[in-house]
XYZ file of C-alpha atoms in Angstrom:
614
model
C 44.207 -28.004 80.568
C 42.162 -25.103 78.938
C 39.661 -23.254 80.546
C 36.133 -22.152 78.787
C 35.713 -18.783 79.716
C 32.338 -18.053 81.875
C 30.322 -15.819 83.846
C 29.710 -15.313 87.553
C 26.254 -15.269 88.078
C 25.815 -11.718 89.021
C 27.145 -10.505 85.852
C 25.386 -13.263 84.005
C 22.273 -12.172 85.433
C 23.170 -8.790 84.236
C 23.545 -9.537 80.962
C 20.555 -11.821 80.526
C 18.512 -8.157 81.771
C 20.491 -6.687 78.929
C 19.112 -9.267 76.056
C 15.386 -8.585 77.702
C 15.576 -5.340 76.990
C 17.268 -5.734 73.933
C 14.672 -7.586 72.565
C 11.532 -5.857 74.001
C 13.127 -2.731 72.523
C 13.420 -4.495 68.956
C 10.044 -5.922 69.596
C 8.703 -2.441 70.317
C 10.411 -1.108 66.732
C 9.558 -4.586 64.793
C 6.036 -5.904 66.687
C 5.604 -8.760 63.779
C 8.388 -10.803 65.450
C 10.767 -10.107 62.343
C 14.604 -9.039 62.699
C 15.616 -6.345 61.701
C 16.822 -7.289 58.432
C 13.510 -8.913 57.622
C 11.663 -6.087 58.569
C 13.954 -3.681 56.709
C 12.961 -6.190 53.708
C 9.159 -6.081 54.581
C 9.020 -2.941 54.449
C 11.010 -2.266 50.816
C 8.341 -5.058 49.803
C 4.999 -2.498 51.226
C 6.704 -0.015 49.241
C 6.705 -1.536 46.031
C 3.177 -3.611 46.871
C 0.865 -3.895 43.949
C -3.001 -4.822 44.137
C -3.445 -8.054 44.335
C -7.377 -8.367 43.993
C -8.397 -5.102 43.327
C -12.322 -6.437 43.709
C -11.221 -7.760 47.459
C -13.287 -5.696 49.071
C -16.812 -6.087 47.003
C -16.002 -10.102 47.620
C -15.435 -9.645 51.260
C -18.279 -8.308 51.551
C -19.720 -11.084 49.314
C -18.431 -13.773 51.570
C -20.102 -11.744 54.708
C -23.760 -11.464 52.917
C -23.456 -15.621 52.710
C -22.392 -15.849 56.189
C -25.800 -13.331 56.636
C -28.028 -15.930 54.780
C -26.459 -18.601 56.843
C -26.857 -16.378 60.007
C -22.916 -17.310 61.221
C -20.919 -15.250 62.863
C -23.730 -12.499 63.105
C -23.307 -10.886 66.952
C -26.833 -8.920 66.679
C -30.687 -9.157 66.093
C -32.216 -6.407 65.066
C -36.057 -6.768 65.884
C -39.123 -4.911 64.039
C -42.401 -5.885 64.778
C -42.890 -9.508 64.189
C -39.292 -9.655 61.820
C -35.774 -10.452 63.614
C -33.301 -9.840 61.216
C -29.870 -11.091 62.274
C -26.775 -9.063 60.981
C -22.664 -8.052 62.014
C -22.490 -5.079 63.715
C -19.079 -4.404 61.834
C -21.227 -4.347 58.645
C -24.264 -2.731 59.983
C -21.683 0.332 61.307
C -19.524 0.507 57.894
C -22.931 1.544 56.161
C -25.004 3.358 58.430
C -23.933 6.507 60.696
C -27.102 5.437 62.375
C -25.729 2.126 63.961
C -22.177 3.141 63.436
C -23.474 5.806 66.269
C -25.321 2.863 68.796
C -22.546 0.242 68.146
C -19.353 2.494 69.070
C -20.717 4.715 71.885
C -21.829 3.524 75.397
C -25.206 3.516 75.025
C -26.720 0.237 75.905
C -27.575 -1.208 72.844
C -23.633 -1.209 72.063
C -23.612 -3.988 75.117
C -27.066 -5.770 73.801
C -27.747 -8.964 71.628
C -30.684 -7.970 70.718
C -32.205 -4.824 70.050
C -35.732 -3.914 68.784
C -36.432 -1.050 66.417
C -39.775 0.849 67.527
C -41.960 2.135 64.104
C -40.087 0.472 62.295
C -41.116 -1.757 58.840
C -39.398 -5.304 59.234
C -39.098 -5.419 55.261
C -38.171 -2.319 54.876
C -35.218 -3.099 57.623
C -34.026 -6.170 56.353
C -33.913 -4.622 53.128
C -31.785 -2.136 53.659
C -29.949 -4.032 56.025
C -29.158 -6.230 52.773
C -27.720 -2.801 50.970
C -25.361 -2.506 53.935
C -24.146 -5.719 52.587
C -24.483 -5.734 49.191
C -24.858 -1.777 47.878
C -27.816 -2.733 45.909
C -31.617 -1.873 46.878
C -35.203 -2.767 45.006
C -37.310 0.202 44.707
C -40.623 -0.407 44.219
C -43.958 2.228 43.720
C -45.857 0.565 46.341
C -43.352 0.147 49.299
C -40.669 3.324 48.006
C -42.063 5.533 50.886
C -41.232 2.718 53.761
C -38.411 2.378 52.876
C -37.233 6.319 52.199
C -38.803 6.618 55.820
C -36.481 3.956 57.078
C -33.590 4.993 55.765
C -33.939 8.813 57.042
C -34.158 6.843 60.588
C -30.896 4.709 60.006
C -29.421 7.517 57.747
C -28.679 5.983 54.734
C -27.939 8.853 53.036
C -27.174 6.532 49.433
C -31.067 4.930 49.808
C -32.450 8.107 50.305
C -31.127 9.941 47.888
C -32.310 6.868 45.385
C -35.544 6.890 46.737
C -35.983 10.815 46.722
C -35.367 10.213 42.744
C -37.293 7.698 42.521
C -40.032 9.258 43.345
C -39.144 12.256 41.522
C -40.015 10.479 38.482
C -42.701 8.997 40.198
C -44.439 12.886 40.041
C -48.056 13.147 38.969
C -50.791 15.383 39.870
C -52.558 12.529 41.292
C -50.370 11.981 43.910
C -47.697 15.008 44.119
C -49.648 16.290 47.087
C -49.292 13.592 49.090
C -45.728 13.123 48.020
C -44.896 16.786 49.100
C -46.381 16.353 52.485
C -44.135 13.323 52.669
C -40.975 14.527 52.149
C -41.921 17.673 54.398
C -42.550 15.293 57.643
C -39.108 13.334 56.443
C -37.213 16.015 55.884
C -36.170 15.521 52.490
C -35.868 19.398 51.183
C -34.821 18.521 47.706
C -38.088 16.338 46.959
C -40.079 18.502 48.462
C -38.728 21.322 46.821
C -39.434 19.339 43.594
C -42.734 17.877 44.546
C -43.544 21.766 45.181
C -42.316 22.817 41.753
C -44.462 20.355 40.012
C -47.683 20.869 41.928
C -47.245 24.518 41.497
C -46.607 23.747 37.630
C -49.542 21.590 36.946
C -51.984 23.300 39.794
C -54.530 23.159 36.991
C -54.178 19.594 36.767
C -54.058 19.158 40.297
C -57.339 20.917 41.645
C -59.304 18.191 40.157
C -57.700 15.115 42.029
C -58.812 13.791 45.127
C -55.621 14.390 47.452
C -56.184 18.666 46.421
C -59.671 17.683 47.880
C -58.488 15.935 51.139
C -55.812 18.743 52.569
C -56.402 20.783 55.411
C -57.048 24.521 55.603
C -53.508 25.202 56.394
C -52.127 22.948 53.408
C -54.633 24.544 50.759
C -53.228 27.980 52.207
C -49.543 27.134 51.951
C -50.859 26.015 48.162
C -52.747 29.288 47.776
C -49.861 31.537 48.964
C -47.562 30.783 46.234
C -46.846 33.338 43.644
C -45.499 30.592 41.224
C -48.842 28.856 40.590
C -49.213 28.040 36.625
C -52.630 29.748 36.128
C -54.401 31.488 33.337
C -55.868 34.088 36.115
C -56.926 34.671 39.513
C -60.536 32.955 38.305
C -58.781 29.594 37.819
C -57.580 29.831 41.762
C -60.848 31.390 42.735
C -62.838 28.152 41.336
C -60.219 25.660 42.937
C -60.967 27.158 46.465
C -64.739 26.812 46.152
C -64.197 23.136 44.919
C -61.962 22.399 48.118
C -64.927 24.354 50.686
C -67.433 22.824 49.037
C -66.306 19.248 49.589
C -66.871 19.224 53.190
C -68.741 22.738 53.825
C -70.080 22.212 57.131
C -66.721 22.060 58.727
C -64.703 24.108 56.119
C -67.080 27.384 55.880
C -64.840 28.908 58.772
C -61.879 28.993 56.886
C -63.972 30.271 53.380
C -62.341 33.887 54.108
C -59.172 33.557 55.573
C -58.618 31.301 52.137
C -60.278 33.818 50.114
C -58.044 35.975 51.315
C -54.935 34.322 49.630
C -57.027 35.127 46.082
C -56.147 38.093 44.486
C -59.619 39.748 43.930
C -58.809 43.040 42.964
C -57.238 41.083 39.319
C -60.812 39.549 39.155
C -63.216 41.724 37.244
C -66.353 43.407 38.884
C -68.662 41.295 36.938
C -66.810 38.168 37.976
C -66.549 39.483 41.492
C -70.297 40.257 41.516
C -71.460 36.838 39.936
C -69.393 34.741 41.672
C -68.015 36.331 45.172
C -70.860 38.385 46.525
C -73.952 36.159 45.843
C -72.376 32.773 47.122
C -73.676 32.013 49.979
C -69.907 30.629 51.300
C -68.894 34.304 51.740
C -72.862 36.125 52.009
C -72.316 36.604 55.144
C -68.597 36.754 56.337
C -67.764 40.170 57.465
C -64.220 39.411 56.436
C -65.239 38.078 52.997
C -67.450 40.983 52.153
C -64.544 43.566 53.018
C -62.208 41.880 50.575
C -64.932 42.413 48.208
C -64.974 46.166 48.882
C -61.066 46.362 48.762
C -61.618 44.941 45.021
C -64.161 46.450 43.589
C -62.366 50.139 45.095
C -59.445 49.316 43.218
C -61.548 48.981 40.374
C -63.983 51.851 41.008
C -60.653 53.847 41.820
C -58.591 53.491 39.290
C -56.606 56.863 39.972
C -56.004 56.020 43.677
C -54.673 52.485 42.690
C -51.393 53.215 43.567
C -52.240 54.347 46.997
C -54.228 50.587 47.395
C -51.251 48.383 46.481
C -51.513 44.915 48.620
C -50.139 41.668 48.029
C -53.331 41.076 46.503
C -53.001 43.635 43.729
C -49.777 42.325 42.601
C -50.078 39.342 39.715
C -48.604 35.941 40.190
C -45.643 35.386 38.141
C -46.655 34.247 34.730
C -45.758 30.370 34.852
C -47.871 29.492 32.066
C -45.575 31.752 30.092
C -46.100 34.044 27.112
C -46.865 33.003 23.524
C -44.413 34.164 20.964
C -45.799 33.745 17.099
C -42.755 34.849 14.943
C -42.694 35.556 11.468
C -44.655 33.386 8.990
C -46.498 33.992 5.807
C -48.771 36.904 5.923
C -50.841 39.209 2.850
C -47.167 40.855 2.313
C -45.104 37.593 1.719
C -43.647 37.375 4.447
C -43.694 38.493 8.461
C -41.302 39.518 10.323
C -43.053 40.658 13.826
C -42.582 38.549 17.167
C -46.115 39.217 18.803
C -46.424 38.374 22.114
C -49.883 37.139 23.555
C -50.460 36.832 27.628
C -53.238 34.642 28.829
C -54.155 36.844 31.579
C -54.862 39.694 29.551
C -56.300 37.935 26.658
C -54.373 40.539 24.337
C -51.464 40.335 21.773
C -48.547 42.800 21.552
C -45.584 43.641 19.313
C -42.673 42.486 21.047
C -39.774 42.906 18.301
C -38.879 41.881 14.905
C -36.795 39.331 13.261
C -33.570 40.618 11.209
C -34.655 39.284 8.347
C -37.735 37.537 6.571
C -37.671 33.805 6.905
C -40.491 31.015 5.098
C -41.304 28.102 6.369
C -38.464 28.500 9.234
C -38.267 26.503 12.627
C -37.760 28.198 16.327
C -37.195 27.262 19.704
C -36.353 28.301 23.180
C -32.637 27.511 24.517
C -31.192 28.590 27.723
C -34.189 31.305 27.599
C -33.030 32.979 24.476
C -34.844 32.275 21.015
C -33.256 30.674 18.263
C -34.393 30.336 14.543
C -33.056 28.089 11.558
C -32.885 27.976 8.424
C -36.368 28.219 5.966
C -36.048 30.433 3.007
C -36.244 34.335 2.326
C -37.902 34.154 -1.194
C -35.217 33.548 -3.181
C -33.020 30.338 -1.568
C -32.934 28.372 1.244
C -31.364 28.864 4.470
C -28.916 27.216 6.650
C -28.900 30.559 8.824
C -29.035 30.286 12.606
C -29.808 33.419 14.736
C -30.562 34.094 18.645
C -32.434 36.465 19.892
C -31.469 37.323 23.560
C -34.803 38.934 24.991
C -32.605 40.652 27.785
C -31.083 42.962 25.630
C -33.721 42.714 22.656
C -30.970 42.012 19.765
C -30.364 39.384 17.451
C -26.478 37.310 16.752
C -25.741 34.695 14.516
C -24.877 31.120 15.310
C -22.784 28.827 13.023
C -24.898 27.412 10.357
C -26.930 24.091 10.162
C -24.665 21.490 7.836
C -27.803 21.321 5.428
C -29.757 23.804 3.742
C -33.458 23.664 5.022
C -37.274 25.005 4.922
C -40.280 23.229 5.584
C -38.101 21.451 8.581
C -39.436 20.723 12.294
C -36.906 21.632 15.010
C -37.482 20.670 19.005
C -34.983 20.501 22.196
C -34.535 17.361 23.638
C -32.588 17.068 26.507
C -30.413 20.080 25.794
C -29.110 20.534 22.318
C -31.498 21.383 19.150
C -32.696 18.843 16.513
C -33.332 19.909 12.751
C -35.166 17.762 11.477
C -36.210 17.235 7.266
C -37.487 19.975 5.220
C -36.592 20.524 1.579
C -33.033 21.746 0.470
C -34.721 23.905 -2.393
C -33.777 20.473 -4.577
C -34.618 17.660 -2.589
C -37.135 16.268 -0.232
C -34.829 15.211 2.890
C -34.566 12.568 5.408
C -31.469 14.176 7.310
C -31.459 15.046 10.841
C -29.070 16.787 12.652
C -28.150 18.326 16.120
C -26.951 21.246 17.612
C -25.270 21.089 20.926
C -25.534 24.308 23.116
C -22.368 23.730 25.274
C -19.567 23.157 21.932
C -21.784 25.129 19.395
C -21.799 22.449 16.751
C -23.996 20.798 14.478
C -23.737 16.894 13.998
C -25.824 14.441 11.984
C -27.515 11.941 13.370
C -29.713 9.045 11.974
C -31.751 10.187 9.231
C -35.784 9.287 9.215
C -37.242 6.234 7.432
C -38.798 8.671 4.924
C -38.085 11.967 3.164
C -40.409 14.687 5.705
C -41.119 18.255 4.661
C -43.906 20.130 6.845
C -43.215 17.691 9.312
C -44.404 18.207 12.495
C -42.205 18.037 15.375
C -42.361 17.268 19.076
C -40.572 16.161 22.257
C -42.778 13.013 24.169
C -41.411 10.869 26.937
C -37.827 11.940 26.307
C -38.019 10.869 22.266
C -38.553 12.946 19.442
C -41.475 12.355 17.114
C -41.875 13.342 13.308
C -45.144 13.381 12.352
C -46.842 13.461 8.812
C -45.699 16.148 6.201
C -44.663 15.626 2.502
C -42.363 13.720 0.348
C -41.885 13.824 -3.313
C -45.171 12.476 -4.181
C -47.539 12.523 -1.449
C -49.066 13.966 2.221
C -47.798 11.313 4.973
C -49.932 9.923 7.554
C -46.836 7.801 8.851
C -45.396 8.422 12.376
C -41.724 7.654 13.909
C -39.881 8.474 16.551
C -36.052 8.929 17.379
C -34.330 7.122 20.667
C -31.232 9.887 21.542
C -29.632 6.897 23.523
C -29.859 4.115 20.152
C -29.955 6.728 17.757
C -32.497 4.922 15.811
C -35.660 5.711 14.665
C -38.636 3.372 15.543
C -42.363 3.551 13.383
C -45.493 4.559 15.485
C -49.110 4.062 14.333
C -49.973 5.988 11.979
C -52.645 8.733 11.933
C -55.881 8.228 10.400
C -55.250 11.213 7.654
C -52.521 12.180 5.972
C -51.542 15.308 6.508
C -48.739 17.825 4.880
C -48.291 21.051 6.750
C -49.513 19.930 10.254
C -49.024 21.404 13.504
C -48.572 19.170 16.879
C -48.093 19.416 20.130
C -47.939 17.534 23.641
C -50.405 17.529 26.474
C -50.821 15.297 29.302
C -48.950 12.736 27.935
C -50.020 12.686 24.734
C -49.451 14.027 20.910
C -51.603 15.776 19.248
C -51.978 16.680 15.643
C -54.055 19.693 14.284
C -55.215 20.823 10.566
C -52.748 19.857 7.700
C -53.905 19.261 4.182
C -54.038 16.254 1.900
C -52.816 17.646 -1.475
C -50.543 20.649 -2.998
C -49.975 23.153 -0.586
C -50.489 25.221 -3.805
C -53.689 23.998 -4.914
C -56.076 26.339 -3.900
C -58.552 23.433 -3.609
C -56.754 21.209 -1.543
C -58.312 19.166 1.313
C -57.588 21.263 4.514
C -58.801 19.944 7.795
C -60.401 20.878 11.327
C -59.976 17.466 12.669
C -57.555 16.734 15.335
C -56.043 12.784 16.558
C -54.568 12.248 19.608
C -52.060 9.994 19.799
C -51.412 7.502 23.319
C -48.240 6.421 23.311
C -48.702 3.942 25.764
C -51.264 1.810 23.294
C -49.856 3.624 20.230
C -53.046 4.859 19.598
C -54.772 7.496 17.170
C -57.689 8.975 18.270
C -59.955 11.844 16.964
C -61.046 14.356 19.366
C -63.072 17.526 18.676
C -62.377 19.366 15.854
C -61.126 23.036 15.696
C -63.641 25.703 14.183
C -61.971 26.262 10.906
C -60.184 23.661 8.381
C -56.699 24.995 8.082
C -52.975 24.249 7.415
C -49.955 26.046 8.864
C -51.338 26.245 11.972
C -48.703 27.338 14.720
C -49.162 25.084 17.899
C -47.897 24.782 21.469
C -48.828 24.679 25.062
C -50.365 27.223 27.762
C -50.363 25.990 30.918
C -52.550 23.151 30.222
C -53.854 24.275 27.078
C -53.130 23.296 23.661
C -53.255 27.380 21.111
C -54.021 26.944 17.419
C -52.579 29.754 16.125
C -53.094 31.467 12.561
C -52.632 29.171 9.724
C -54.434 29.347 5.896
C -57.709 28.270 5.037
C -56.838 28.111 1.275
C -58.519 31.746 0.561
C -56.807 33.820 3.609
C -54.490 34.065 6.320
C -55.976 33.429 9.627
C -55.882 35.704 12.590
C -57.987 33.168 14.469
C -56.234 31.667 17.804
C -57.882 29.021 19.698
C -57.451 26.879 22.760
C -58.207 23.426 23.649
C -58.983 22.012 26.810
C -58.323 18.459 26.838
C -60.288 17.638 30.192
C -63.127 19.478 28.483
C -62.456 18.062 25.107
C -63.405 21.682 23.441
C -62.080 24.588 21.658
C -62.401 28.352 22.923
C -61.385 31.310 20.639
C -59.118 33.654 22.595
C -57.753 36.946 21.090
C -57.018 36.701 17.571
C -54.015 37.547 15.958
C -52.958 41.342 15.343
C -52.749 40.252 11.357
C -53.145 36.913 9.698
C -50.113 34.637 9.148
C -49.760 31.177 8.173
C -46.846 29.110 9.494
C -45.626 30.906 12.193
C -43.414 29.581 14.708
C -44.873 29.584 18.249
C -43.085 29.279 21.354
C -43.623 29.724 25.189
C -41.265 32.195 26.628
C -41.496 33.175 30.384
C -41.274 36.835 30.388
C -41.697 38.884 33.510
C -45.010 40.779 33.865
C -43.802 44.213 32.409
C -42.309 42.909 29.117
């Protein structure tokens, strides 16, 4: 008879608490409920894992905006005014700090269903409580500030970066007021900072809209207070203050002096100062006023105890609107070589320096604040020469060469590197563009023009380059194009009403403008030279004439002031001009300023910003 071996129950109960502990321990090292083998296999199998669905995540998240729409499985209403907008907290606290803060502490909306949202816009919530779901937001002009105030409150930090950019673009000096005071009460620094910049750039501009007209005392002085305001002179401040007291005078003649203050009177001539400060009945008879007026006209009765009467006041804004460089061009001697520099405040030209060599017919621009000048011709050939002229240290170096030899070319910066654009190659009318980029030092060609251009004029509008009128082989152009960096294509515009070799443009307020020109041989001393000047919309691609300058002429150098569009020099077709003159486009008129030191036609003008001394 055999006998199975067993177990008494003591020992049997023994060994049972042995296997319990046995397997809680391999429980404890394995928790899926695999054995050890299999786990040992799982885990070579994580190891050597590849992705799957590496877009799981963006269709989880897919999946949960449909469960959203369907309002299933949502565990929260959010409530905002008259709007319940039903959402997963999981969601809501992935994409918002905001929520991620209520849902996972112990306040008591972690513990509530519902949970209402005080001052808060009910589209602009469910809106962004969509981008929690989906990444994606609609930013619209009308409703951009609801929601940027929205998403500072749920912290969004994505959204409000997108709407701070958004509204960036959005700048205008219709409305960058308002946009500054904005992002001040929100707390956005970086849009303020660039609201700032741009009201303090186009002040001009500004002054004549109806928010500059509606600020407080305490705004207008924060305004008046900067030293970075883009003025001509202390008259062009002076004028906006009286505009802003004398919108609401009654209740704003209290602050006339503390505001008047913030002008810098002693830069204001005594005439001005006696025409326009001490016989205006705003200030007649402010004690405060009429001792500023003393403190200016001593510094200007004074003049050897000025530098004992140095005040904030005394010292000049910083010149925003820039200097005007005219450099080289064609003068009585064949051929300038001078940089003159003229400042706005002072009404005056200087010598600043000289070129290293003569140059015809050249083109020049400011990159990375240093001046650069290409190619044109020195009497004898044409150029392909680049040179930069580093104002810092007041010397010229050499740059590597354009691929094509040009004069008569246009050259602007557009977004960074340096177009060249037609001209003649001493052979050939040409059509060729190319590009120079600043950061690898090299020229590349791009899409050439429709036409052969030479005396083209050049110009940057609305991030695309225009080439406007000049020459070809048997004619003055009228025909317009411009050139798309991001198709690299150029596109026909309208064209202008005259055609016009040897033009000069520039761009104000949105628009192009082209000046002078002639309609026949530049060498014809009875060629057609013109006064008139179009204007061209680009939003209705549109020519229209506005008032004329006060001489026909061709070569005229052009650019922008502040908000001012200088004619400067240029031939008549018996001499070379010294005459400069400014247009106002609000005004729609011309004012001479301070002619040149010697007539030149053709020469490059640019807008440097120099300090005051220079």
């Amino acid at each position: 008879m055999s006998r199975i071996a067993g177990s008494s129950p003591a020992r049997a109960a023994n060994k049972s608490e042995q296997q319990q502990q046995q397997q809680q321990q391999q429980q404890q090292e394995f928790p899926l409920g695999l054995d050890k083998d299999a786990s040992e296999h799982s885990i070579s199998s994580i190891m050597s894992c590849v992705s799957i669905s590496p877009k799981h995540a963006e269709s989880s998240l897919r999946v949960m905006e449909s469960y959203l729409h369907k309002q299933q499985l949502t565990d929260v209403t959010l409530i905002a005014g008259n709007k319940r907008v039903p959402a997963h907290r999981l969601v809501l606290s992935a994409g918002s700090e905001y929520f991620a803060a209520m849902f996972t502490s112990s306040l008591r909306e972690s513990a509530q269903n519902e949970i209402e949202l005080m001052d808060v816009d009910g589209d602009a919530l469910w809106a962004l409580v969509l981008y929690c779901y989906t990444g994606c937001i609609e930013l619209q002009e009308d409703s951009v500030e609801t929601l940027l105030a929205t998403a500072c409150l749920l912290q969004l930090n994505p959204v409000i970066k997108a709407c701070c950019q958004f509204l960036v673009k959005q700048l205008h000096p219709s409305n960058c007021l308002g946009i500054r005071m904005f992002a001040d009460t929100q707390g956005c620094s970086e849009l303020f900072e660039h609201a700032h910049a741009y009201t303090t750039k186009h002040f001009m501009e500004v002054t004549k809209n109806q928010e500059f007209l509606l600020l407080s005392a305490n705004e207008v002085a924060k305004l008046l207070e900067s030293e970075d305001l883009n003025v001509p002179s202390e008259e062009t401040i002076f004028y906006a203050l009286v505009t802003w007291l004398e919108h609401d005078p009654e209740n704003r003649s209290k602050d006339a002096s503390t505001l008047l203050g913030l002008v810098k009177l002693p830069l204001l001539s005594p005439a001005f100062i006696a025409d326009n400060i001490e016989s205006n009945e705003m200030f007649k008879d402010q004690r405060m006023a009429q001792e500023l007026v003393m403190e200016a006209l001593k510094y200007h009765l004074l003049p050897e105890r000025r530098p004992l009467l140095q005040t904030g006041r005394t010292k000049p804004r910083k010149a925003t609107v820039g200097t005007l460089l005219a450099v080289g061009g064609m003068d009585a001697n064949k051929g300038a070589t001078s940089i003159d520099a003229f400042s706005l405040r002072d009404n005056a030209w200087r010598s600043l320096a000289a070129m290293s060599s003569r140059r015809l017919q050249f083109g020049a621009v400011i990159v990375d604040k240093k001046l650069i000048v290409a190619g044109g011709r020195d009497g004898l050939k044409t150029l392909n020469t680049v040179e930069c002229f580093d104002f810092s240290t007041l010397a010229w170096s050499t740059l590597p060469p354009m691929n094509v030899h040009r004069h008569g070319l246009g050259v602007a910066v557009l977004g960074g590197p340096l177009y060249a654009v037609g001209g003649h190659d001493g052979w050939s009318f040409l059509d060729a563009v190319e590009r120079w980029d600043p950061a690898t030092r090299q020229w590349s060609s791009i899409c050439p023009m429709s036409i052969q251009r030479s005396t083209v004029g050049v110009a940057v509008l609305n991030d695309k380059l225009y080439a406007v009128g000049g020459r070809d082989i048997s004619s003055c152009l009228n025909t317009v194009e411009c050139y798309d960096p991001h198709t690299n294509k150029w596109t026909p515009c309208a064209p202008m009403s005259k055609r016009r070799g040897g033009v000069g443009v520039g761009v104000v307020n949105g628009c192009l403008y082209a000046l002078g020109g002639h309609d026949a041989p530049a060498s014809n001393p009875n060629a057609s030279r013109f006064d008139c000047v179009e204007r061209y919309d680009p939003k209705t691609d549109t020519w229209t004439m506005v008032a004329p300058m006060s001489v026909p002429r061709d070569a005229v150098g052009v650019c922008v002031l502040g908000d001012r569009l200088m004619a400067i020099g240029g031939y008549d077709g018996q001499q070379y001009l010294t005459l400069v003159e400014a247009y106002d486009p609000h005004l729609n008129e011309w004012e001479s300023v301070a002619p040149l030191k010697a007539g030149r036609a053709g020469p490059c003008v640019v807008v440097k910003n120099l300090t005051n001394t220079v």
